[in-house]
Amino acid sequence: MYNSMTARLELDHRLVGFGDVAAAIGKAGGDIVSIDVIRPGQDKSVRDLTIQSPEQAESAIVEALRRMNGIRVIMQTSVRSIKFWLLFLTMPSIAVCLSFLLHGGAEQAELRIGVVNMDDGSRLAADAAGYLARLEQIKVSEHDAADARQMIASGELDAAVVFPERFGEGLRRGNPPAIEMVSIRGATVTGNVDLMLSAYIRNIASIGRAAQDDGLFERLYASHATFRYDLTAESIDDVSGRNRMSRQTIGYLAIILLFCASQLSNLMLHERENRTYARVLSTPVSPVSYMLSNVLTNLLVMMLLIAVALAVMTLAFGIDPGLPIEVLLIVLLPYVLTAIAMSHAVTAHAASAMKASALQNLIIIPTSLLAGCMFPIETMPESVQRIGKLFPQHWLLDAVGRLQSGAALSDVWLHLAILAAFALACALAAAFEHVRRREAAIV
């Protein structure tokens, strides 16, 4: 396994010659494939040496150079040929694995619902609890209030339904007090239960308002309980859980793509640090051409990453994205351009790779969290959801959600236009900084 390493050396010609340097590198197991004179001089000079060596010999070469009198190693960069790119290409697959581990088992076959009946002795409250027990995929158990809350906190119950005092009396009069649904898992778990139970209570309350008499209510209620309907039923697949999981997977993928774009754009910073960037700007190559060449290269690499991630998502884990792959790629394209342009804007304004990485982390993590990449945005407060609309990740996930719900590609044109606007704004910011640096280099 061979690596390509660039070492910038300051040579004191009074103490060491270049032949000594070449001999030391060869003895340590390296081959010099390129020499670039950065600063010539009679007594001292600075040169960039591109050295190819086995992976295990890299540290030995650097150590051998550091031990020589008259040599100062100013900078060392290494491009790992195979391992680096294998790790880089598998990063999006890590996002898919993470989503599968976190959300793959989120859809339970049976919901565990606790019933807290504060209206002791009420037949109507007991009948409402019995109605819950008859629903499919729901297991009902009775508890007192303290036990129910403790079991919810420990994960033994998914939710608890609290029937308040005088619930039966209010229901008989047609104006029942509101029931309380307690859960820490949000409406994604309790929404269906709440909907079905609320419909049942509304039906009984309608009987109470119509009867206005206990005797008539009992007769109508008994008739309602024993009435049989002739229904034609048709089973359909519930894809809501699958779509939520695939949308969250794309959210994790969106985060990884931002980090991958930042790593690719940091190569420009390395070119700036070893002064390759300054030499390029001193040529007829325009800053726009320089940036576009980097953008196109990054785009090809990023689309390859997406192809690998989608293959792992669909083939390895069997996660259906809920929309055609070609449509998903069309939606991801402007987001990828936004990620590349954003990373280029950061690296263009950063003074060093360390500062660029810190700034990118400061941008990526909070914006992804607020936009709903890590957790479903529906579980967040409404004020946080409004803030999330300020970031491109939100518009990607919202577009995917709408397409999963049956919308056509033409229905999400606004989302794609907003993502394109993000990309254009960041690209202009990066191009402006490159132009400013070129003018400074010329002056």
Short mmCIF file of C-alpha atoms in Angstrom, two decimals:
data_model
loop_
_atom_site.label_atom_id
_atom_site.label_comp_id
_atom_site.label_asym_id
_atom_site.label_seq_id
_atom_site.Cartn_x
_atom_site.Cartn_y
_atom_site.Cartn_z
CA MET A 1 0.00 0.00 0.00
CA TYR A 2 1.72 3.20 -1.19
CA ASN A 3 1.07 6.74 0.00
CA SER A 4 1.96 10.05 -1.60
CA MET A 5 3.42 12.57 0.86
CA THR A 6 4.47 16.18 0.37
CA ALA A 7 7.13 17.55 2.72
CA ARG A 8 8.25 21.18 2.76
CA LEU A 9 11.87 21.43 3.85
CA GLU A 10 14.11 24.36 4.65
CA LEU A 11 17.69 23.41 3.76
CA ASP A 12 20.78 25.08 5.20
CA HIS A 13 23.28 24.49 2.36
CA ARG A 14 26.21 25.19 4.68
CA LEU A 15 25.36 22.03 6.63
CA VAL A 16 23.61 19.69 4.22
CA GLY A 17 23.27 19.11 0.48
CA PHE A 18 20.28 17.94 -1.49
CA GLY A 19 22.08 14.69 -2.28
CA ASP A 20 22.17 13.93 1.45
CA VAL A 21 18.43 14.51 1.64
CA ALA A 22 17.72 12.19 -1.30
CA ALA A 23 19.94 9.51 0.19
CA ALA A 24 18.20 9.69 3.57
CA ILE A 25 14.77 9.42 1.97
CA GLY A 26 15.82 6.47 -0.16
CA LYS A 27 17.37 4.70 2.82
CA ALA A 28 14.11 5.11 4.78
CA GLY A 29 12.14 3.52 1.91
CA GLY A 30 10.85 6.50 -0.05
CA ASP A 31 11.16 7.69 -3.66
CA ILE A 32 11.23 11.39 -4.62
CA VAL A 33 8.82 11.86 -7.54
CA SER A 34 8.62 15.67 -7.64
CA ILE A 35 10.66 18.68 -6.50
CA ASP A 36 9.27 22.21 -6.33
CA VAL A 37 11.53 25.10 -5.33
CA ILE A 38 9.47 27.48 -3.19
CA ARG A 39 12.20 29.93 -2.17
CA PRO A 40 15.70 29.70 -3.71
CA GLY A 41 18.77 30.96 -1.92
CA GLN A 42 22.52 30.60 -1.73
CA ASP A 43 22.67 29.79 1.97
CA LYS A 44 19.12 28.53 2.56
CA SER A 45 16.30 27.37 0.31
CA VAL A 46 12.77 26.01 0.75
CA ARG A 47 11.61 23.09 -1.38
CA ASP A 48 8.49 20.92 -1.63
CA LEU A 49 9.29 17.24 -2.09
CA THR A 50 6.60 14.82 -3.21
CA ILE A 51 7.59 11.42 -1.85
CA GLN A 52 6.00 8.07 -2.62
CA SER A 53 6.53 5.37 -0.03
CA PRO A 54 4.93 2.32 1.60
CA GLU A 55 2.43 3.30 4.28
CA GLN A 56 4.56 1.96 7.11
CA ALA A 57 7.65 3.90 5.92
CA GLU A 58 6.07 7.36 6.06
CA SER A 59 6.86 8.07 9.72
CA ALA A 60 10.41 6.71 9.30
CA ILE A 61 11.07 9.13 6.42
CA VAL A 62 9.87 12.13 8.41
CA GLU A 63 11.88 11.09 11.45
CA ALA A 64 15.01 10.61 9.34
CA LEU A 65 14.66 14.12 7.90
CA ARG A 66 14.11 15.66 11.34
CA ARG A 67 17.32 14.04 12.67
CA MET A 68 19.51 15.56 9.94
CA ASN A 69 21.47 18.73 10.74
CA GLY A 70 20.62 21.68 8.53
CA ILE A 71 17.06 20.52 7.69
CA ARG A 72 13.85 21.93 9.12
CA VAL A 73 10.57 20.18 8.24
CA ILE A 74 8.13 23.05 7.80
CA MET A 75 5.06 21.13 6.71
CA GLN A 76 3.98 17.58 5.95
CA THR A 77 0.84 16.47 4.15
CA SER A 78 -0.16 12.95 3.18
CA VAL A 79 -2.72 11.66 0.69
CA ARG A 80 -3.63 8.08 1.46
CA SER A 81 -4.36 6.40 -1.80
CA ILE A 82 -6.77 3.55 -1.04
CA LYS A 83 -7.63 3.41 2.65
CA PHE A 84 -8.47 7.11 2.76
CA TRP A 85 -10.88 6.90 -0.14
CA LEU A 86 -12.43 3.65 1.05
CA LEU A 87 -13.18 5.27 4.40
CA PHE A 88 -14.42 8.41 2.67
CA LEU A 89 -16.75 6.47 0.37
CA THR A 90 -18.23 4.50 3.26
CA MET A 91 -19.09 7.59 5.34
CA PRO A 92 -22.63 7.94 3.88
CA SER A 93 -23.20 4.26 4.55
CA ILE A 94 -22.47 4.99 8.21
CA ALA A 95 -25.43 7.39 8.16
CA VAL A 96 -27.69 4.63 6.83
CA CYS A 97 -26.47 2.20 9.50
CA LEU A 98 -27.00 4.79 12.23
CA SER A 99 -30.56 5.50 11.10
CA PHE A 100 -31.35 1.78 10.90
CA LEU A 101 -30.05 1.21 14.44
CA LEU A 102 -31.99 4.17 15.86
CA HIS A 103 -35.24 3.81 13.92
CA GLY A 104 -35.26 0.27 12.54
CA GLY A 105 -37.13 -1.10 15.52
CA ALA A 106 -39.22 1.97 16.24
CA GLU A 107 -42.41 0.51 14.77
CA GLN A 108 -43.75 -1.90 17.38
CA ALA A 109 -46.24 -4.58 16.50
CA GLU A 110 -48.26 -3.73 19.61
CA LEU A 111 -48.71 -0.46 21.50
CA ARG A 112 -48.74 -0.69 25.27
CA ILE A 113 -51.40 1.69 26.61
CA GLY A 114 -52.06 2.21 30.30
CA VAL A 115 -55.52 3.33 31.47
CA VAL A 116 -55.85 5.54 34.54
CA ASN A 117 -59.53 5.70 35.53
CA MET A 118 -60.07 8.61 37.92
CA ASP A 119 -63.85 8.13 37.60
CA ASP A 120 -64.12 4.99 39.74
CA GLY A 121 -67.32 3.02 39.30
CA SER A 122 -68.25 4.69 36.01
CA ARG A 123 -69.53 2.16 33.50
CA LEU A 124 -69.03 4.61 30.63
CA ALA A 125 -65.34 5.12 31.46
CA ALA A 126 -64.87 1.34 31.76
CA ASP A 127 -66.60 0.86 28.39
CA ALA A 128 -64.32 3.47 26.80
CA ALA A 129 -61.29 1.57 28.13
CA GLY A 130 -62.82 -1.65 26.77
CA TYR A 131 -63.18 0.01 23.36
CA LEU A 132 -59.44 0.75 23.41
CA ALA A 133 -58.68 -2.87 24.28
CA ARG A 134 -60.64 -4.08 21.24
CA LEU A 135 -58.55 -2.03 18.81
CA GLU A 136 -55.95 -3.93 16.83
CA GLN A 137 -52.28 -3.85 17.84
CA ILE A 138 -53.04 -2.26 21.21
CA LYS A 139 -52.51 -3.87 24.61
CA VAL A 140 -54.39 -2.13 27.45
CA SER A 141 -53.65 -2.42 31.17
CA GLU A 142 -55.05 -0.50 34.15
CA HIS A 143 -52.84 1.44 36.57
CA ASP A 144 -53.01 4.27 39.05
CA ALA A 145 -51.57 7.66 38.06
CA ALA A 146 -48.20 7.32 39.82
CA ASP A 147 -47.49 3.83 38.47
CA ALA A 148 -48.49 4.82 34.95
CA ARG A 149 -46.11 7.80 34.83
CA GLN A 150 -43.26 5.70 36.23
CA MET A 151 -43.85 2.96 33.67
CA ILE A 152 -43.91 5.51 30.84
CA ALA A 153 -40.59 6.95 32.02
CA SER A 154 -39.03 3.46 32.19
CA GLY A 155 -40.36 2.47 28.76
CA GLU A 156 -42.75 -0.22 30.01
CA LEU A 157 -45.70 1.74 28.59
CA ASP A 158 -45.87 3.72 25.37
CA ALA A 159 -48.63 6.01 26.61
CA ALA A 160 -51.34 6.38 29.25
CA VAL A 161 -54.96 7.51 28.85
CA VAL A 162 -56.34 9.34 31.88
CA PHE A 163 -60.13 9.46 32.30
CA PRO A 164 -60.82 12.41 34.67
CA GLU A 165 -63.30 12.51 37.54
CA ARG A 166 -66.99 12.82 36.57
CA PHE A 167 -66.10 11.67 33.07
CA GLY A 168 -69.09 9.31 32.86
CA GLU A 169 -71.52 11.92 34.14
CA GLY A 170 -70.28 14.51 31.67
CA LEU A 171 -70.44 11.99 28.82
CA ARG A 172 -74.03 11.14 29.76
CA ARG A 173 -74.92 14.87 29.59
CA GLY A 174 -73.19 15.29 26.22
CA ASN A 175 -70.32 17.43 27.53
CA PRO A 176 -67.53 15.15 28.81
CA PRO A 177 -64.34 16.59 30.35
CA ALA A 178 -61.25 16.21 28.18
CA ILE A 179 -59.22 13.04 28.55
CA GLU A 180 -55.45 13.30 28.99
CA MET A 181 -52.97 11.43 26.81
CA VAL A 182 -49.55 11.09 28.47
CA SER A 183 -46.52 9.97 26.45
CA ILE A 184 -42.86 10.81 25.95
CA ARG A 185 -42.81 9.42 22.40
CA GLY A 186 -44.97 12.08 20.80
CA ALA A 187 -47.89 12.11 18.40
CA THR A 188 -46.19 9.64 16.03
CA VAL A 189 -47.07 6.90 18.57
CA THR A 190 -50.25 8.19 20.22
CA GLY A 191 -51.89 9.99 17.31
CA ASN A 192 -53.89 7.01 16.04
CA VAL A 193 -55.05 6.04 19.54
CA ASP A 194 -56.11 9.60 20.32
CA LEU A 195 -57.99 9.85 17.02
CA MET A 196 -59.94 6.60 17.49
CA LEU A 197 -60.79 7.23 21.14
CA SER A 198 -61.87 10.83 20.46
CA ALA A 199 -64.24 9.61 17.72
CA TYR A 200 -65.77 7.05 20.10
CA ILE A 201 -66.29 9.67 22.83
CA ARG A 202 -67.88 12.11 20.36
CA ASN A 203 -70.36 9.44 19.29
CA ILE A 204 -71.44 8.69 22.88
CA ALA A 205 -71.59 12.42 23.70
CA SER A 206 -73.93 12.91 20.73
CA ILE A 207 -76.28 10.30 22.21
CA GLY A 208 -76.21 12.16 25.55
CA ARG A 209 -77.02 15.50 23.96
CA ALA A 210 -79.87 13.95 21.96
CA ALA A 211 -81.39 12.02 24.88
CA GLN A 212 -81.38 14.62 27.72
CA ASP A 213 -82.87 11.89 29.89
CA ASP A 214 -81.18 9.03 31.74
CA GLY A 215 -83.73 6.41 30.73
CA LEU A 216 -83.67 7.35 27.05
CA PHE A 217 -79.86 7.55 27.15
CA GLU A 218 -79.60 4.00 28.52
CA ARG A 219 -81.85 2.65 25.75
CA LEU A 220 -79.99 4.51 22.99
CA TYR A 221 -76.62 3.58 24.46
CA ALA A 222 -77.58 -0.12 24.67
CA SER A 223 -78.83 -0.01 21.08
CA HIS A 224 -75.59 1.64 19.96
CA ALA A 225 -73.52 -1.00 21.75
CA THR A 226 -75.36 -3.92 20.14
CA PHE A 227 -75.87 -2.41 16.69
CA ARG A 228 -74.08 -4.25 13.90
CA TYR A 229 -72.88 -2.57 10.73
CA ASP A 230 -72.40 -4.17 7.34
CA LEU A 231 -68.99 -3.05 6.16
CA THR A 232 -66.81 -3.90 3.22
CA ALA A 233 -63.20 -3.82 4.37
CA GLU A 234 -60.06 -3.64 2.27
CA SER A 235 -56.57 -3.92 3.70
CA ILE A 236 -53.88 -1.49 2.62
CA ASP A 237 -50.25 -1.26 3.63
CA ASP A 238 -49.39 1.34 6.24
CA VAL A 239 -46.31 3.03 4.79
CA SER A 240 -46.19 5.95 7.25
CA GLY A 241 -43.63 4.25 9.51
CA ARG A 242 -41.50 3.21 6.56
CA ASN A 243 -41.57 6.72 5.13
CA ARG A 244 -40.63 8.25 8.48
CA MET A 245 -37.66 5.92 8.75
CA SER A 246 -36.46 6.57 5.20
CA ARG A 247 -36.90 10.34 5.65
CA GLN A 248 -34.82 10.21 8.84
CA THR A 249 -32.21 8.15 6.99
CA ILE A 250 -32.00 10.86 4.34
CA GLY A 251 -31.64 13.37 7.20
CA TYR A 252 -28.56 11.56 8.51
CA LEU A 253 -27.27 11.30 4.94
CA ALA A 254 -27.71 15.07 4.57
CA ILE A 255 -25.45 15.63 7.60
CA ILE A 256 -22.76 13.27 6.30
CA LEU A 257 -22.84 14.97 2.89
CA LEU A 258 -22.15 18.32 4.55
CA PHE A 259 -19.15 16.86 6.36
CA CYS A 260 -17.89 15.17 3.17
CA ALA A 261 -18.18 18.43 1.23
CA SER A 262 -16.21 20.21 3.94
CA GLN A 263 -13.45 17.60 3.78
CA LEU A 264 -13.19 17.94 0.00
CA SER A 265 -13.11 21.74 0.11
CA ASN A 266 -10.38 21.64 2.77
CA LEU A 267 -8.07 20.45 0.00
CA MET A 268 -8.17 24.04 -1.25
CA LEU A 269 -6.90 25.19 2.13
CA HIS A 270 -3.99 22.78 1.89
CA GLU A 271 -3.19 24.28 -1.51
CA ARG A 272 -3.27 27.71 0.09
CA GLU A 273 -1.00 26.62 2.94
CA ASN A 274 1.62 25.11 0.62
CA ARG A 275 1.30 28.16 -1.70
CA THR A 276 0.01 26.16 -4.66
CA TYR A 277 -3.08 28.38 -4.50
CA ALA A 278 -0.99 31.55 -4.83
CA ARG A 279 0.91 30.15 -7.80
CA VAL A 280 -2.37 29.23 -9.52
CA LEU A 281 -3.76 32.73 -9.00
CA SER A 282 -0.61 34.22 -10.55
CA THR A 283 -1.41 32.42 -13.82
CA PRO A 284 -4.10 33.34 -16.37
CA VAL A 285 -6.48 30.90 -14.63
CA SER A 286 -9.41 32.96 -13.31
CA PRO A 287 -10.73 32.52 -9.76
CA VAL A 288 -14.09 31.46 -11.19
CA SER A 289 -12.47 28.74 -13.31
CA TYR A 290 -10.44 27.56 -10.31
CA MET A 291 -13.55 27.33 -8.13
CA LEU A 292 -15.68 25.69 -10.83
CA SER A 293 -13.08 22.99 -11.42
CA ASN A 294 -13.11 22.19 -7.71
CA VAL A 295 -16.92 22.26 -7.60
CA LEU A 296 -17.26 19.85 -10.54
CA THR A 297 -14.73 17.45 -9.00
CA ASN A 298 -16.51 17.61 -5.65
CA LEU A 299 -19.88 17.11 -7.36
CA LEU A 300 -18.72 13.91 -9.06
CA VAL A 301 -17.34 12.55 -5.78
CA MET A 302 -20.48 13.51 -3.84
CA MET A 303 -22.82 11.87 -6.36
CA LEU A 304 -20.70 8.73 -6.11
CA LEU A 305 -21.14 8.88 -2.32
CA ILE A 306 -24.91 9.19 -2.73
CA ALA A 307 -24.99 6.22 -5.12
CA VAL A 308 -23.12 4.10 -2.57
CA ALA A 309 -25.41 5.22 0.26
CA LEU A 310 -28.60 4.52 -1.70
CA ALA A 311 -27.30 1.09 -2.68
CA VAL A 312 -26.61 0.26 0.98
CA MET A 313 -29.96 1.72 2.00
CA THR A 314 -32.07 -0.23 -0.48
CA LEU A 315 -30.11 -3.43 -1.04
CA ALA A 316 -28.35 -4.09 2.27
CA PHE A 317 -30.97 -2.80 4.73
CA GLY A 318 -34.08 -3.03 2.55
CA ILE A 319 -35.15 0.55 3.33
CA ASP A 320 -37.61 1.78 0.72
CA PRO A 321 -37.18 5.56 0.21
CA GLY A 322 -40.88 5.86 -0.63
CA LEU A 323 -40.26 7.55 -3.99
CA PRO A 324 -38.45 6.63 -7.21
CA ILE A 325 -34.66 6.71 -6.97
CA GLU A 326 -34.35 9.03 -9.98
CA VAL A 327 -36.71 11.54 -8.34
CA LEU A 328 -34.71 11.36 -5.11
CA LEU A 329 -31.50 12.04 -7.04
CA ILE A 330 -33.09 15.10 -8.67
CA VAL A 331 -34.03 16.45 -5.22
CA LEU A 332 -30.59 15.67 -3.78
CA LEU A 333 -28.70 17.39 -6.63
CA PRO A 334 -29.43 21.02 -5.60
CA TYR A 335 -28.78 20.09 -1.97
CA VAL A 336 -25.37 18.64 -2.90
CA LEU A 337 -24.57 21.85 -4.79
CA THR A 338 -25.59 23.81 -1.70
CA ALA A 339 -23.33 21.67 0.52
CA ILE A 340 -20.38 22.15 -1.86
CA ALA A 341 -20.94 25.90 -2.23
CA MET A 342 -21.36 26.34 1.54
CA SER A 343 -18.13 24.48 2.28
CA HIS A 344 -16.25 26.51 -0.37
CA ALA A 345 -17.57 29.75 1.12
CA VAL A 346 -16.28 28.70 4.55
CA THR A 347 -12.84 27.62 3.31
CA ALA A 348 -12.49 30.73 1.17
CA HIS A 349 -12.87 32.98 4.23
CA ALA A 350 -11.01 30.78 6.76
CA ALA A 351 -7.38 31.49 7.52
CA SER A 352 -6.43 27.85 8.15
CA ALA A 353 -7.76 24.31 7.91
CA MET A 354 -8.22 24.16 11.67
CA LYS A 355 -10.36 27.31 11.70
CA ALA A 356 -12.34 26.08 8.71
CA SER A 357 -13.10 22.75 10.41
CA ALA A 358 -14.19 24.49 13.61
CA LEU A 359 -16.45 26.88 11.69
CA GLN A 360 -17.95 24.07 9.62
CA ASN A 361 -18.74 22.05 12.74
CA LEU A 362 -20.31 25.13 14.29
CA ILE A 363 -22.56 25.47 11.24
CA ILE A 364 -23.39 21.84 10.42
CA ILE A 365 -24.37 20.40 13.82
CA PRO A 366 -26.79 23.10 15.08
CA THR A 367 -28.46 23.71 11.71
CA SER A 368 -28.96 19.97 11.11
CA LEU A 369 -30.48 19.58 14.57
CA LEU A 370 -32.90 22.51 14.09
CA ALA A 371 -33.82 21.39 10.56
CA GLY A 372 -34.94 17.93 11.73
CA CYS A 373 -32.08 15.79 10.40
CA MET A 374 -31.43 14.09 13.73
CA PHE A 375 -34.96 13.96 15.16
CA PRO A 376 -38.40 14.30 13.51
CA ILE A 377 -39.15 18.00 13.29
CA GLU A 378 -42.81 17.31 14.15
CA THR A 379 -41.76 16.53 17.73
CA MET A 380 -40.14 19.96 18.15
CA PRO A 381 -41.88 23.13 19.38
CA GLU A 382 -43.52 25.24 16.70
CA SER A 383 -41.04 28.09 17.27
CA VAL A 384 -38.12 25.73 16.61
CA GLN A 385 -39.84 24.42 13.48
CA ARG A 386 -40.04 27.98 12.14
CA ILE A 387 -36.34 28.48 12.79
CA GLY A 388 -35.59 25.24 10.94
CA LYS A 389 -37.01 26.72 7.75
CA LEU A 390 -33.97 29.00 7.56
CA PHE A 391 -31.67 26.10 6.66
CA PRO A 392 -31.34 24.06 3.44
CA GLN A 393 -31.62 20.72 5.26
CA HIS A 394 -35.25 21.53 6.12
CA TRP A 395 -36.21 22.12 2.50
CA LEU A 396 -34.60 18.85 1.43
CA LEU A 397 -36.46 16.81 4.06
CA ASP A 398 -39.74 18.65 3.48
CA ALA A 399 -39.50 18.00 -0.26
CA VAL A 400 -38.84 14.30 0.38
CA GLY A 401 -41.80 14.13 2.78
CA ARG A 402 -44.16 15.74 0.27
CA LEU A 403 -43.01 13.41 -2.51
CA GLN A 404 -43.52 10.41 -0.23
CA SER A 405 -47.08 11.62 0.39
CA GLY A 406 -47.87 11.49 -3.31
CA ALA A 407 -46.90 14.96 -4.52
CA ALA A 408 -45.47 15.33 -8.00
CA LEU A 409 -42.00 16.72 -8.66
CA SER A 410 -43.60 19.89 -9.99
CA ASP A 411 -45.24 20.41 -6.59
CA VAL A 412 -41.87 20.87 -4.87
CA TRP A 413 -40.39 23.36 -7.35
CA LEU A 414 -40.26 26.00 -4.61
CA HIS A 415 -38.14 23.70 -2.43
CA LEU A 416 -35.71 23.07 -5.30
CA ALA A 417 -35.59 26.80 -6.11
CA ILE A 418 -34.78 27.65 -2.48
CA LEU A 419 -31.98 25.06 -2.42
CA ALA A 420 -30.61 26.48 -5.68
CA ALA A 421 -30.75 29.99 -4.16
CA PHE A 422 -28.74 28.77 -1.14
CA ALA A 423 -26.14 27.28 -3.50
CA LEU A 424 -25.93 30.44 -5.61
CA ALA A 425 -25.54 32.73 -2.60
CA CYS A 426 -22.75 30.63 -1.09
CA ALA A 427 -21.01 30.27 -4.47
CA LEU A 428 -21.02 34.04 -4.99
CA ALA A 429 -19.57 34.55 -1.51
CA ALA A 430 -16.77 32.09 -2.27
CA ALA A 431 -16.08 33.56 -5.73
CA PHE A 432 -15.94 37.10 -4.33
CA GLU A 433 -13.32 36.05 -1.76
CA HIS A 434 -11.25 34.27 -4.44
CA VAL A 435 -11.30 37.42 -6.60
CA ARG A 436 -10.25 39.51 -3.62
CA ARG A 437 -7.35 37.17 -2.88
CA ARG A 438 -6.20 37.22 -6.49
CA GLU A 439 -6.16 41.01 -6.56
CA ALA A 440 -4.20 40.99 -3.30
CA ALA A 441 -1.74 38.48 -4.75
CA ILE A 442 -1.23 40.61 -7.86
CA VAL A 443 -0.66 43.75 -5.80
#
